[in-house]
PDB file of C-alpha atoms in Angstrom:
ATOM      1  CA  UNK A   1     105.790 103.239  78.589  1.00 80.00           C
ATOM      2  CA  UNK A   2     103.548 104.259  81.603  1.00 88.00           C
ATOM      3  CA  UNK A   3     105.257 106.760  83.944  1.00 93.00           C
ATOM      4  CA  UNK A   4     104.377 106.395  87.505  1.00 96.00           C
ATOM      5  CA  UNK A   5     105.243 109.520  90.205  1.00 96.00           C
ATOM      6  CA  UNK A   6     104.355 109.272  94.189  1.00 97.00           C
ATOM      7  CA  UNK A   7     104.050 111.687  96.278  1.00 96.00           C
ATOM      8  CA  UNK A   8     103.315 112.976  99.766  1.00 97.00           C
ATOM      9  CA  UNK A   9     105.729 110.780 101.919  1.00 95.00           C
ATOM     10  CA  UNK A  10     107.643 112.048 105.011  1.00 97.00           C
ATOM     11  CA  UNK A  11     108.210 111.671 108.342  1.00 97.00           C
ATOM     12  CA  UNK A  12     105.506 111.690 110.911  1.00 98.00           C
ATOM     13  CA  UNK A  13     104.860 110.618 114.658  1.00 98.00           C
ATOM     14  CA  UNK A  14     103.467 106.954 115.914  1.00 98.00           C
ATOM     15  CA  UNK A  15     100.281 107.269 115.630  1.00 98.00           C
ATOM     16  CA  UNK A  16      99.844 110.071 112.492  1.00 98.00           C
ATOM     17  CA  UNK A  17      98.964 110.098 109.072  1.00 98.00           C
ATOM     18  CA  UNK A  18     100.114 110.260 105.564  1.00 98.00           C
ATOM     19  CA  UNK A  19      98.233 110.587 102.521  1.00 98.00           C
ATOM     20  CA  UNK A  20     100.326 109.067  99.560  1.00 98.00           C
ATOM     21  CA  UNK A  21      99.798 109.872  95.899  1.00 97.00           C
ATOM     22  CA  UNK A  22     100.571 108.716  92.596  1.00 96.00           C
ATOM     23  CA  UNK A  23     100.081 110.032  89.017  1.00 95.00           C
ATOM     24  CA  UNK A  24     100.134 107.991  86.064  1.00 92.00           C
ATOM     25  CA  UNK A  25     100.383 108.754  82.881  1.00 87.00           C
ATOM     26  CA  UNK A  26     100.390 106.955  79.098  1.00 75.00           C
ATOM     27  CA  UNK A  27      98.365 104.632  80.036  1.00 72.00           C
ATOM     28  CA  UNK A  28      97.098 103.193  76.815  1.00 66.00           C
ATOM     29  CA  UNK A  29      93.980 101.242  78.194  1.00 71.00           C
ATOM     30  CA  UNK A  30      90.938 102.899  80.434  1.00 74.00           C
ATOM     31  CA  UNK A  31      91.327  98.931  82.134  1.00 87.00           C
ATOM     32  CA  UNK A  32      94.877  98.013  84.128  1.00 90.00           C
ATOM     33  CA  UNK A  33      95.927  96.878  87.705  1.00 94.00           C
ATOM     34  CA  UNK A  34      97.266  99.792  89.946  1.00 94.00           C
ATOM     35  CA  UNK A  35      98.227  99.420  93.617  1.00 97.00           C
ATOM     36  CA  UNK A  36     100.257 100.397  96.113  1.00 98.00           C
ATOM     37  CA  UNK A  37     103.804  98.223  97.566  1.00 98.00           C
ATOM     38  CA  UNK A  38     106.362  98.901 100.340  1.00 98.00           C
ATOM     39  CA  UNK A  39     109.853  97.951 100.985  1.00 98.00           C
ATOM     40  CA  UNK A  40     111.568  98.078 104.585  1.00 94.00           C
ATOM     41  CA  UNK A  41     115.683  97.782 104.376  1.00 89.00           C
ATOM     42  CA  UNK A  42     116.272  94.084 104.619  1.00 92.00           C
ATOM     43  CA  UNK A  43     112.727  92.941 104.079  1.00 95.00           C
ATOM     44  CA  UNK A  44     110.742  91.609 100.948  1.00 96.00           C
ATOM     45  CA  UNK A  45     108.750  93.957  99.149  1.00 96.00           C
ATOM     46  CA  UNK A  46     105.016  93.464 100.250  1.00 97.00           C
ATOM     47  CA  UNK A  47     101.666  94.634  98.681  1.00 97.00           C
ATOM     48  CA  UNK A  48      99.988  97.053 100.888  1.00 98.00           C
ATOM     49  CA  UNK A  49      97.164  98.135  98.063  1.00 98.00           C
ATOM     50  CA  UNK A  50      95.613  96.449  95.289  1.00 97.00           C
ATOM     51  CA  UNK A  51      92.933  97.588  93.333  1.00 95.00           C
ATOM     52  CA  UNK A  52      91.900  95.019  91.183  1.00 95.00           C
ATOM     53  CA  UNK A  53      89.988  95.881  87.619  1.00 93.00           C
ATOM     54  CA  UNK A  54      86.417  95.482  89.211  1.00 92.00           C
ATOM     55  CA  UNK A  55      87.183  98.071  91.472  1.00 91.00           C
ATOM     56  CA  UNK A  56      87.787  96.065  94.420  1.00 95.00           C
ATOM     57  CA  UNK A  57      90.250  97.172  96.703  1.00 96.00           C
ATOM     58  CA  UNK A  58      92.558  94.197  98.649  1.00 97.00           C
ATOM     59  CA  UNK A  59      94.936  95.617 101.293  1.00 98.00           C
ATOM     60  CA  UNK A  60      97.225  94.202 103.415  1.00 97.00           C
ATOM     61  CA  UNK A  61      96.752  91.887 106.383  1.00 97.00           C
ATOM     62  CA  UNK A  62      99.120  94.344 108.489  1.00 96.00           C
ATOM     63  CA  UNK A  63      96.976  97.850 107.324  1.00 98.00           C
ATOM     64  CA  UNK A  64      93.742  96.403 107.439  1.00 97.00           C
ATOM     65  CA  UNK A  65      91.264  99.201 109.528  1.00 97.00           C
ATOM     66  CA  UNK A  66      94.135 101.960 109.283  1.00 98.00           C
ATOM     67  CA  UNK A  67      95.034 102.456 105.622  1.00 98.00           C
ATOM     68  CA  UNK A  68      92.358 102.948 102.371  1.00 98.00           C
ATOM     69  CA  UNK A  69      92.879 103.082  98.990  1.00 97.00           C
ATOM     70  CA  UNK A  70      91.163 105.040  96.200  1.00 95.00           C
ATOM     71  CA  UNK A  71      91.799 105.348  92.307  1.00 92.00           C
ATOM     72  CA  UNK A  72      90.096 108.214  90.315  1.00 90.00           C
ATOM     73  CA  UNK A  73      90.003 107.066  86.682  1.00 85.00           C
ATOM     74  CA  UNK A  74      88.949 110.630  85.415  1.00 86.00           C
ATOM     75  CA  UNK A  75      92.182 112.061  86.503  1.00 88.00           C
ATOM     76  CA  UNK A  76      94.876 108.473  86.368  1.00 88.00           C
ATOM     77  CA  UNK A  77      95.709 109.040  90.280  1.00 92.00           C
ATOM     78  CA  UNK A  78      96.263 106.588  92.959  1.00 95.00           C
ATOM     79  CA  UNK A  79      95.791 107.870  96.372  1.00 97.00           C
ATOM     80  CA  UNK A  80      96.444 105.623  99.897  1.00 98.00           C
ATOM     81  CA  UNK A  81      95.541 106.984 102.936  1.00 98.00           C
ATOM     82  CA  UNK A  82      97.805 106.277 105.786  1.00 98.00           C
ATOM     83  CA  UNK A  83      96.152 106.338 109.638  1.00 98.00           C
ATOM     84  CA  UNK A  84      97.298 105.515 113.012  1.00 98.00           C
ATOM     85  CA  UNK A  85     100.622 104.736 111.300  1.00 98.00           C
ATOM     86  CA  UNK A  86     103.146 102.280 113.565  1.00 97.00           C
ATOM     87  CA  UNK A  87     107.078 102.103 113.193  1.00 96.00           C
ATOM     88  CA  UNK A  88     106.623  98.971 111.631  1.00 96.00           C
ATOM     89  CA  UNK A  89     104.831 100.883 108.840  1.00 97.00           C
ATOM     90  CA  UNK A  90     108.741 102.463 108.060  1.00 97.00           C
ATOM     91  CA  UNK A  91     109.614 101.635 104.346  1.00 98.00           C
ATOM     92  CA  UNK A  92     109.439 102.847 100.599  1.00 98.00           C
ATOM     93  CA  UNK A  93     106.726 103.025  99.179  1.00 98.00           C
ATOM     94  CA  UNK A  94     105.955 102.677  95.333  1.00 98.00           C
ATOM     95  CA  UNK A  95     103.321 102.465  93.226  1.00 97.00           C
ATOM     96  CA  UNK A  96     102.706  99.858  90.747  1.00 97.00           C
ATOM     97  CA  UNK A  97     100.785  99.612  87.402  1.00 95.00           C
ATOM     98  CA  UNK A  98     100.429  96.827  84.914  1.00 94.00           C
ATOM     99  CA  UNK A  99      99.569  96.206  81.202  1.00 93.00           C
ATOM    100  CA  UNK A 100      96.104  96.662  80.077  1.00 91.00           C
ATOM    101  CA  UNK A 101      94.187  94.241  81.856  1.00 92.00           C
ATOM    102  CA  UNK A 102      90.573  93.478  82.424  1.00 91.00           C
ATOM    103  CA  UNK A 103      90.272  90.249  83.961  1.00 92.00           C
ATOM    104  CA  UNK A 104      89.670  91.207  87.539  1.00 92.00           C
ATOM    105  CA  UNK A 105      91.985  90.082  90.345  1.00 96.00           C
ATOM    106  CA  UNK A 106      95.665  91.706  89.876  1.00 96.00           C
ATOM    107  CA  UNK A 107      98.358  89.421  90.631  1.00 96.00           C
ATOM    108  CA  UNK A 108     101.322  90.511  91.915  1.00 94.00           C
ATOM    109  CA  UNK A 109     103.353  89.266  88.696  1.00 96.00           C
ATOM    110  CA  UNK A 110     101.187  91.712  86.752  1.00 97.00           C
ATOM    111  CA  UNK A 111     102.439  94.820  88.252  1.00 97.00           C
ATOM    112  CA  UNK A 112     105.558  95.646  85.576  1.00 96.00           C
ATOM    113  CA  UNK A 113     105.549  99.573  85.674  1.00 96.00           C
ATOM    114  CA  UNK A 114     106.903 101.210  89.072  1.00 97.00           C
ATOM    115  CA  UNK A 115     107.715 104.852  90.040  1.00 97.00           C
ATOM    116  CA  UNK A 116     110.404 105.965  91.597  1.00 97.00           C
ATOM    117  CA  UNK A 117     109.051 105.710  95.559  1.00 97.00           C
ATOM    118  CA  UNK A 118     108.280 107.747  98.372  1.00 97.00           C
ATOM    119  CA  UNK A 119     109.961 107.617 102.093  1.00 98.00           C
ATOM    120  CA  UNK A 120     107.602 107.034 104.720  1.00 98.00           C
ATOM    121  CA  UNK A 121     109.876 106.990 108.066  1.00 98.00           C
ATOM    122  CA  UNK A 122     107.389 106.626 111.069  1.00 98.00           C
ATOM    123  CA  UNK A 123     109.050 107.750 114.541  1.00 97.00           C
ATOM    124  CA  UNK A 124     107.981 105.493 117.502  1.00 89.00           C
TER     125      UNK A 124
END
């Protein structure tokens, strides 16, 4: 059972930044889809990070030029770093890992392990 745990989420002024983190652990393949989703009350859970297998990173439409994501394999960690963040940003944000996998893009489907979330509450 792979244990996800996020960190680093608060409360922070139009315009600030966050740095978000997430540990995982008993992960039984070197190979596996990890990203990065977010929940507002009343609206869908979106993707905002995806790094696929290859290493490629795919965020979201709506953080495109303001967040980034990074993965260090050495140490199982997930990080997303949150710029210029905008009220609309406001949500619950988990992160997300799936069965060993090596076959390059991550579907959404994939992603069957969550942690518990993190509040991010951006003031306007």
């Amino acid at each position: 059972q792979v244990h996800l745990v996020e960190s680093g989420g608060g409360s922070v002024q139009a315009g600030g930044s966050l740095k978000l983190s997430c540990a995982a652990s008993s992960l039984t393949s070197s190979s596996y889809c990890i990203g990065w989703f977010r929940q507002a009350p009343g609206k869908k859970r979106e993707a905002v990070a995806i790094i696929d297998t290859d290493g490629k990173v795919r965020l979201g439409d709506s953080v495109q030029g303001r967040f980034t994501a990074s993965k260090d394999n050495a140490k199982n960690t997930l990080t997303l770093q949150m710029n210029d963040l905008k009220s609309d940003d406001t949500g619950l944000y988990s992160c997300a890992a799936s069965e060993p996998y090596d076959e390059g893009f991550c579907y959404s489907f994939l992603f069957i392990y969550w942690g518990q979330g993190t509040q991010v509450t951006v003031a306007s």
